[in-house]
Short mmCIF file of C-alpha atoms in Angstrom, two decimals:
data_model
loop_
_atom_site.label_atom_id
_atom_site.label_comp_id
_atom_site.label_asym_id
_atom_site.label_seq_id
_atom_site.Cartn_x
_atom_site.Cartn_y
_atom_site.Cartn_z
CA MET J 6 18.12 -24.50 22.77
CA GLU J 7 15.85 -24.48 19.74
CA ARG J 8 16.13 -21.47 17.44
CA ILE J 9 13.07 -20.61 15.40
CA HIS J 10 13.25 -16.88 14.66
CA GLY J 11 16.51 -16.00 12.95
CA GLY J 12 20.08 -16.77 12.04
CA ASP J 13 21.46 -16.79 15.61
CA TRP J 14 23.99 -13.98 15.31
CA ALA J 15 25.21 -14.66 18.87
CA ALA J 16 26.31 -18.20 18.00
CA TYR J 17 28.02 -16.88 14.88
CA ARG J 18 29.94 -14.27 16.89
CA GLU J 19 31.05 -16.88 19.41
CA ALA J 20 32.23 -19.17 16.64
CA TYR J 21 33.99 -16.58 14.47
CA GLY J 22 34.74 -13.71 16.84
CA THR J 23 33.00 -11.14 14.66
CA ALA J 24 29.44 -10.02 13.95
CA PRO J 25 27.77 -11.27 10.75
CA LEU J 26 25.84 -9.24 8.20
CA ASP J 27 22.36 -10.21 9.39
CA PHE J 28 19.53 -10.43 6.85
CA SER J 29 17.70 -13.01 8.98
CA ALA J 30 16.03 -10.47 11.31
CA SER J 31 13.59 -8.07 9.67
CA VAL J 32 14.46 -4.95 11.66
CA SER J 33 15.43 -1.46 10.59
CA PRO J 34 18.88 -1.36 8.94
CA LEU J 35 19.35 2.22 10.21
CA GLY J 36 20.11 1.02 13.73
CA VAL J 37 18.71 2.30 17.01
CA PRO J 38 17.70 5.99 16.67
CA ASP J 39 20.07 8.41 18.40
CA GLY J 40 17.26 9.79 20.56
CA VAL J 41 16.37 6.29 21.75
CA GLN J 42 19.97 5.55 22.68
CA ALA J 43 20.17 8.81 24.63
CA ALA J 44 16.91 8.04 26.45
CA ILE J 45 18.20 4.62 27.51
CA ARG J 46 21.40 6.16 28.87
CA ARG J 47 19.42 8.72 30.87
CA ALA J 48 17.02 6.06 32.19
CA ALA J 49 19.93 3.94 33.46
CA ALA J 50 20.35 6.38 36.36
CA GLU J 51 16.87 5.41 37.61
CA ALA J 52 17.28 1.66 37.14
CA ASP J 53 17.47 1.19 40.92
CA ARG J 54 13.70 1.74 41.09
CA TYR J 55 11.00 -0.61 39.90
CA PRO J 56 9.48 0.39 36.55
CA ASP J 57 5.91 1.68 36.37
CA PRO J 58 3.95 -1.60 36.04
CA PHE J 59 1.15 0.23 34.19
CA CYS J 60 3.45 2.12 31.78
CA ARG J 61 1.30 5.22 32.33
CA ARG J 62 3.36 7.80 30.42
CA LEU J 63 4.10 5.42 27.57
CA ARG J 64 0.48 4.33 27.25
CA ARG J 65 -0.63 7.98 27.04
CA ALA J 66 1.94 8.63 24.32
CA ILE J 67 0.95 5.51 22.35
CA ALA J 68 -2.74 6.39 22.64
CA ALA J 69 -2.05 9.86 21.23
CA HIS J 70 0.13 8.39 18.49
CA GLU J 71 -2.47 5.80 17.46
CA GLY J 72 -5.53 8.01 18.00
CA VAL J 73 -7.22 5.66 20.48
CA PRO J 74 -8.25 5.97 24.15
CA GLU J 75 -5.52 5.29 26.69
CA ALA J 76 -7.63 2.51 28.23
CA TRP J 77 -7.35 0.58 24.96
CA VAL J 78 -3.54 0.25 25.23
CA LEU J 79 -1.53 -2.49 26.94
CA CYS J 80 2.27 -2.55 26.83
CA GLY J 81 4.41 -5.67 26.92
CA SER J 82 7.93 -6.96 26.51
CA GLY J 83 7.71 -7.20 22.73
CA ALA J 84 4.91 -8.63 20.62
CA ALA J 85 5.84 -12.19 21.61
CA ASP J 86 5.09 -11.44 25.26
CA LEU J 87 1.68 -10.09 24.29
CA ILE J 88 0.92 -13.08 22.06
CA TRP J 89 1.41 -15.45 24.97
CA ARG J 90 -0.58 -13.22 27.32
CA ALA J 91 -3.42 -12.98 24.80
CA VAL J 92 -3.66 -16.76 24.53
CA LEU J 93 -3.44 -17.32 28.29
CA ALA J 94 -6.15 -14.72 28.89
CA ALA J 95 -8.47 -16.13 26.21
CA LYS J 96 -7.98 -19.81 27.12
CA PRO J 97 -9.16 -20.95 23.65
CA GLY J 98 -10.29 -24.49 23.03
CA CYS J 99 -9.89 -24.21 19.25
CA ALA J 100 -7.84 -21.71 17.23
CA LEU J 101 -6.98 -21.10 13.59
CA VAL J 102 -3.71 -19.81 12.11
CA THR J 103 -2.55 -19.43 8.54
CA ALA J 104 0.25 -21.59 7.17
CA PRO J 105 2.86 -20.25 6.92
CA CYS J 106 2.79 -17.76 9.81
CA PHE J 107 4.90 -16.47 12.72
CA GLY J 108 5.80 -19.42 14.93
CA GLU J 109 4.95 -17.81 18.27
CA TYR J 110 1.22 -18.06 17.56
CA GLU J 111 1.42 -21.84 17.34
CA ALA J 112 3.81 -22.15 20.27
CA ALA J 113 1.54 -20.14 22.57
CA LEU J 114 -1.59 -22.04 21.50
CA GLU J 115 0.00 -25.45 21.85
CA SER J 116 1.28 -24.58 25.31
CA CYS J 117 -2.29 -24.36 26.64
CA GLY J 118 -3.55 -27.54 25.00
CA CYS J 119 -5.59 -25.71 22.37
CA GLU J 120 -6.76 -27.56 19.27
CA LEU J 121 -4.78 -25.95 16.45
CA LEU J 122 -6.19 -25.63 12.92
CA ARG J 123 -4.22 -24.33 9.94
CA PHE J 124 -5.48 -22.49 6.88
CA PRO J 125 -2.97 -23.17 4.06
CA LEU J 126 -1.84 -20.24 1.93
CA ARG J 127 -1.09 -21.18 -1.67
CA GLU J 128 1.46 -19.37 -3.82
CA PRO J 129 1.72 -16.44 -4.07
CA PHE J 130 0.47 -16.70 -0.46
CA ALA J 131 -2.32 -14.10 -0.54
CA LEU J 132 -5.12 -14.69 1.96
CA THR J 133 -8.37 -15.55 0.19
CA GLU J 134 -12.02 -15.26 1.18
CA ASP J 135 -12.12 -19.04 1.65
CA ILE J 136 -10.99 -18.39 5.19
CA LEU J 137 -14.45 -17.00 5.95
CA TRP J 138 -15.81 -20.55 5.76
CA GLN J 139 -13.46 -21.58 8.56
CA ILE J 140 -14.80 -19.01 11.02
CA ASP J 141 -17.75 -20.43 12.91
CA ARG J 142 -19.05 -20.73 16.48
CA GLY J 143 -16.69 -23.60 17.19
CA LEU J 144 -13.67 -21.35 16.63
CA ASP J 145 -12.52 -19.42 19.71
CA LEU J 146 -9.47 -17.60 18.35
CA LEU J 147 -8.06 -16.54 14.96
CA PHE J 148 -4.53 -15.24 14.44
CA LEU J 149 -3.80 -13.15 11.35
CA CYS J 150 -0.72 -11.15 10.42
CA SER J 151 -0.75 -8.28 7.89
CA PRO J 152 1.75 -8.03 6.30
CA ASN J 153 2.21 -11.71 7.01
CA ASN J 154 5.49 -13.10 8.28
CA PRO J 155 7.26 -14.64 6.35
CA THR J 156 5.41 -13.94 3.08
CA GLY J 157 5.14 -10.15 3.30
CA ARG J 158 1.60 -10.22 1.88
CA THR J 159 -1.14 -7.98 3.30
CA VAL J 160 -4.76 -8.86 3.89
CA GLU J 161 -6.90 -7.02 1.34
CA PRO J 162 -8.80 -4.29 3.29
CA GLY J 163 -12.24 -5.36 2.11
CA LEU J 164 -11.57 -8.97 3.05
CA LEU J 165 -10.23 -7.89 6.44
CA ARG J 166 -13.47 -6.03 7.18
CA ARG J 167 -15.47 -9.14 6.25
CA ILE J 168 -13.28 -11.28 8.50
CA VAL J 169 -13.78 -8.89 11.43
CA ARG J 170 -17.54 -8.92 10.85
CA ARG J 171 -17.62 -12.72 10.60
CA CYS J 172 -15.59 -13.08 13.80
CA GLY J 173 -18.08 -10.84 15.58
CA GLU J 174 -21.00 -12.93 14.37
CA SER J 175 -19.40 -16.22 15.44
CA GLY J 176 -17.95 -15.01 18.75
CA THR J 177 -14.39 -15.62 17.53
CA ARG J 178 -11.67 -13.41 18.98
CA LEU J 179 -9.41 -12.02 16.24
CA ILE J 180 -5.79 -11.22 17.06
CA LEU J 181 -4.34 -9.17 14.21
CA ASP J 182 -0.57 -8.76 14.12
CA GLU J 183 0.30 -5.42 12.50
CA CYS J 184 3.96 -5.36 13.58
CA PHE J 185 5.15 -4.87 9.98
CA ALA J 186 2.32 -2.58 8.87
CA ASP J 187 4.30 0.62 9.40
CA PHE J 188 6.65 -0.41 6.59
CA LEU J 189 3.84 -0.29 4.04
CA ASP J 190 3.69 2.55 1.54
CA GLU J 191 0.22 3.51 2.83
CA PRO J 192 -0.16 1.85 6.25
CA GLU J 193 -3.37 3.72 7.08
CA LEU J 194 -5.18 1.80 4.31
CA TYR J 195 -4.43 -1.59 5.86
CA THR J 196 -4.76 -1.08 9.60
CA ALA J 197 -7.87 -2.27 11.42
CA LYS J 198 -7.71 0.45 14.07
CA GLY J 199 -10.90 2.03 12.75
CA LEU J 200 -12.77 -1.20 13.53
CA LEU J 201 -11.75 -1.48 17.18
CA GLU J 202 -14.70 0.42 18.66
CA SER J 203 -17.32 -1.69 16.89
CA ALA J 204 -15.46 -5.00 17.23
CA LEU J 205 -14.73 -5.74 20.89
CA GLY J 206 -13.27 -9.12 19.93
CA LEU J 207 -10.52 -7.52 17.83
CA LEU J 208 -7.03 -7.10 19.30
CA ILE J 209 -4.20 -5.49 17.31
CA LEU J 210 -0.52 -6.19 18.05
CA LYS J 211 2.25 -3.70 17.31
CA ALA J 212 5.91 -3.43 18.31
CA PHE J 213 8.83 -1.03 18.40
CA THR J 214 11.12 -3.92 17.47
CA LYS J 215 11.14 -3.65 13.70
CA LEU J 216 10.40 -0.03 12.87
CA TYR J 217 12.88 1.48 15.33
CA GLY J 218 15.51 -1.28 15.32
CA MET J 219 14.81 -1.99 19.00
CA ALA J 220 14.80 -5.81 18.96
CA GLY J 221 17.11 -5.97 21.97
CA VAL J 222 15.04 -3.51 23.99
CA ARG J 223 11.86 -5.65 23.93
CA LEU J 224 8.84 -3.39 23.68
CA GLY J 225 5.43 -3.87 22.08
CA TYR J 226 1.80 -2.99 22.68
CA ALA J 227 -1.73 -4.22 22.09
CA LEU J 228 -4.80 -2.19 21.10
CA CYS J 229 -8.26 -3.41 22.05
CA ALA J 230 -11.58 -1.82 23.04
CA ASP J 231 -12.34 -4.77 25.35
CA THR J 232 -10.63 -3.38 28.45
CA ALA J 233 -11.60 -6.40 30.53
CA TYR J 234 -9.65 -8.62 28.13
CA LEU J 235 -6.65 -6.28 28.31
CA GLU J 236 -6.77 -6.50 32.10
CA ALA J 237 -6.87 -10.30 31.87
CA MET J 238 -3.81 -10.15 29.60
CA ARG J 239 -2.00 -7.92 32.07
CA ARG J 240 -2.68 -10.41 34.86
CA ALA J 241 -1.64 -13.37 32.67
CA GLY J 242 2.06 -12.60 33.12
CA PRO J 243 4.43 -11.26 35.74
CA PRO J 244 4.42 -7.57 36.73
CA TRP J 245 7.12 -5.15 35.57
CA SER J 246 7.34 -6.84 32.17
CA VAL J 247 8.40 -3.54 30.58
CA SER J 248 11.60 -2.11 32.04
CA THR J 249 12.13 1.57 32.81
CA LEU J 250 14.74 1.66 30.05
CA ALA J 251 12.28 0.22 27.53
CA GLN J 252 9.52 2.65 28.54
CA GLU J 253 11.81 5.66 28.09
CA ALA J 254 13.07 4.25 24.80
CA GLY J 255 9.50 3.96 23.54
CA LEU J 256 8.69 7.55 24.49
CA ALA J 257 11.76 8.79 22.61
CA ALA J 258 11.00 6.63 19.56
CA LEU J 259 7.48 8.01 19.18
CA GLU J 260 8.91 11.52 18.88
CA ASP J 261 11.28 10.66 16.02
CA GLN J 262 9.16 10.92 12.88
CA TYR J 263 12.23 11.95 10.86
CA TYR J 264 13.77 8.52 11.47
CA VAL J 265 10.54 6.78 10.37
CA ASN J 266 10.36 8.85 7.18
CA ARG J 267 13.98 8.02 6.31
CA LEU J 268 13.39 4.34 6.91
CA ARG J 269 10.21 4.18 4.84
CA ALA J 270 11.95 5.94 1.96
CA LEU J 271 14.83 3.47 2.11
CA ILE J 272 12.55 0.42 2.12
CA ARG J 273 10.40 1.87 -0.67
CA SER J 274 13.44 2.32 -2.93
CA GLU J 275 15.47 -0.77 -2.00
CA ARG J 276 12.75 -3.45 -1.86
CA PRO J 277 12.01 -3.52 -5.62
CA LEU J 278 15.71 -3.33 -6.45
CA LEU J 279 16.54 -6.26 -4.19
CA ALA J 280 13.62 -8.26 -5.59
CA HIS J 281 14.81 -7.56 -9.15
CA GLU J 282 18.36 -8.67 -8.36
CA LEU J 283 17.16 -11.89 -6.73
CA GLU J 284 14.95 -12.69 -9.71
CA ALA J 285 17.83 -11.97 -12.07
CA LEU J 286 19.70 -14.80 -10.33
CA GLY J 287 16.89 -17.20 -11.21
CA LEU J 288 15.29 -17.19 -7.75
CA LYS J 289 11.51 -17.20 -7.30
CA VAL J 290 10.56 -14.06 -5.33
CA ILE J 291 7.19 -13.54 -3.66
CA PRO J 292 5.88 -9.97 -4.21
CA GLY J 293 6.07 -8.91 -0.56
CA GLU J 294 4.99 -5.50 0.69
CA ALA J 295 6.94 -5.28 3.96
CA ASN J 296 10.62 -4.78 4.80
CA PHE J 297 11.58 -8.34 3.84
CA LEU J 298 11.26 -10.71 0.90
CA LEU J 299 10.47 -14.41 0.69
CA PHE J 300 12.21 -16.31 -2.10
CA GLN J 301 12.86 -19.89 -3.19
CA GLY J 302 16.27 -21.26 -4.16
CA GLY J 303 18.59 -24.18 -3.42
CA THR J 304 18.48 -26.01 -0.10
CA GLU J 305 22.01 -25.06 1.00
CA LEU J 306 21.94 -21.29 0.49
CA ALA J 307 21.75 -20.35 4.18
CA ALA J 308 24.67 -22.57 5.18
CA ARG J 309 26.85 -21.41 2.30
CA LEU J 310 26.10 -17.74 2.95
CA ARG J 311 26.89 -18.22 6.63
CA GLU J 312 30.39 -19.31 5.62
CA ARG J 313 30.68 -15.93 3.90
CA GLY J 314 29.58 -13.99 6.98
CA ILE J 315 25.96 -13.43 5.90
CA LEU J 316 22.89 -14.72 7.73
CA ILE J 317 19.53 -15.26 6.04
CA ARG J 318 16.38 -16.84 7.47
CA SER J 319 15.82 -20.44 6.44
CA CYS J 320 12.06 -21.04 6.36
CA ASP J 321 12.08 -24.81 6.72
CA ASP J 322 10.37 -24.57 10.13
CA PHE J 323 7.32 -22.72 8.75
CA HIS J 324 4.32 -24.93 8.00
CA GLY J 325 3.69 -24.85 4.26
CA LEU J 326 7.33 -24.12 3.35
CA ASP J 327 10.42 -26.31 3.07
CA ALA J 328 14.20 -25.97 3.11
CA SER J 329 14.25 -24.32 -0.32
CA TRP J 330 12.50 -21.17 0.99
CA TYR J 331 14.29 -18.20 2.57
CA ARG J 332 13.43 -14.79 3.98
CA VAL J 333 15.77 -11.82 3.72
CA ALA J 334 15.40 -8.37 5.23
CA VAL J 335 15.61 -5.31 3.02
CA ARG J 336 18.70 -3.44 4.17
CA THR J 337 20.85 -0.58 2.83
CA ARG J 338 22.11 -0.51 -0.74
CA GLU J 339 25.62 -1.46 0.39
CA ASP J 340 24.38 -4.43 2.42
CA ASN J 341 22.00 -5.58 -0.31
CA ASP J 342 24.77 -5.42 -2.90
CA ARG J 343 26.98 -7.57 -0.69
CA LEU J 344 24.23 -10.19 -0.40
CA ILE J 345 23.60 -10.24 -4.14
CA ALA J 346 27.34 -10.49 -4.89
CA ALA J 347 27.66 -13.49 -2.58
CA LEU J 348 24.62 -15.19 -4.10
CA ARG J 349 25.86 -14.50 -7.61
CA GLU J 350 29.22 -16.07 -6.80
CA MET J 351 27.53 -19.13 -5.32
CA LEU J 352 24.93 -19.61 -8.06
CA THR J 353 27.07 -18.93 -11.09
#
């Protein structure tokens, strides 16, 4: 079984009988919110019934939360589920992704025989306006992620507007992954939600996975003004993709703004401190803006940290990176200090 998304905590637990300190998955270090856990326990009593296949209550709540019409919302079993549905519904002949980028874009595109083009990102991995030259009438689909995974770099708002406009002119569908956008200091400045009404070819992906620490629950959603495309996405996969437990968890999460505020404050204070400590060890750190950092070091860091009970994300399977690049989540001060202490011991 090929692993492409993290440090495989389950294999570690089977091997060592204990859970590792996991920096390989970029999810909230505060754990699952109490209200979400309570909602899941309550929903378990109704697990004998099929879930609402249209996620009606959850879609209404998401629409109110995002300030968009309910018809523009489609729920799925995490962002990965929606990525695959989006590709299957679009049936693209030619698609463009950045390199590096989240691996599920490429996997979904390759599964349908699509011609895959890559736009290389050069250090420090900021997207440039050169990508506009790659968007023409021969391009059916463009995947972008802001902040990008694994670099943590956002797409400059002015450039994003030009990309959306260019996609509209060329008939290219743009799928914009904003799953890490809520970790930004000012997320409202970087979202493309305000462009949805005028850009029918724009689809935005978001998830509860990272912000609410709900990776094991599997819940995400797509926003798009092209309701026919959303319906095609819904039909592109099996029904009941979102369990009753996940739907109730999402409803509870949307009500917990206190948790979100605590998490944003933690990331805002710990990210620069962690970056400084990594640089002090002689590691090259990319100035990321999300809840994780990309850095370059020796080629054996992940394996040696694993021996010390710490998992980090090796980035050798990202196009444009090699085995010397790693991604680490921003966690609590205690966790971050433990990571830095282990690295310091190894490097000095």
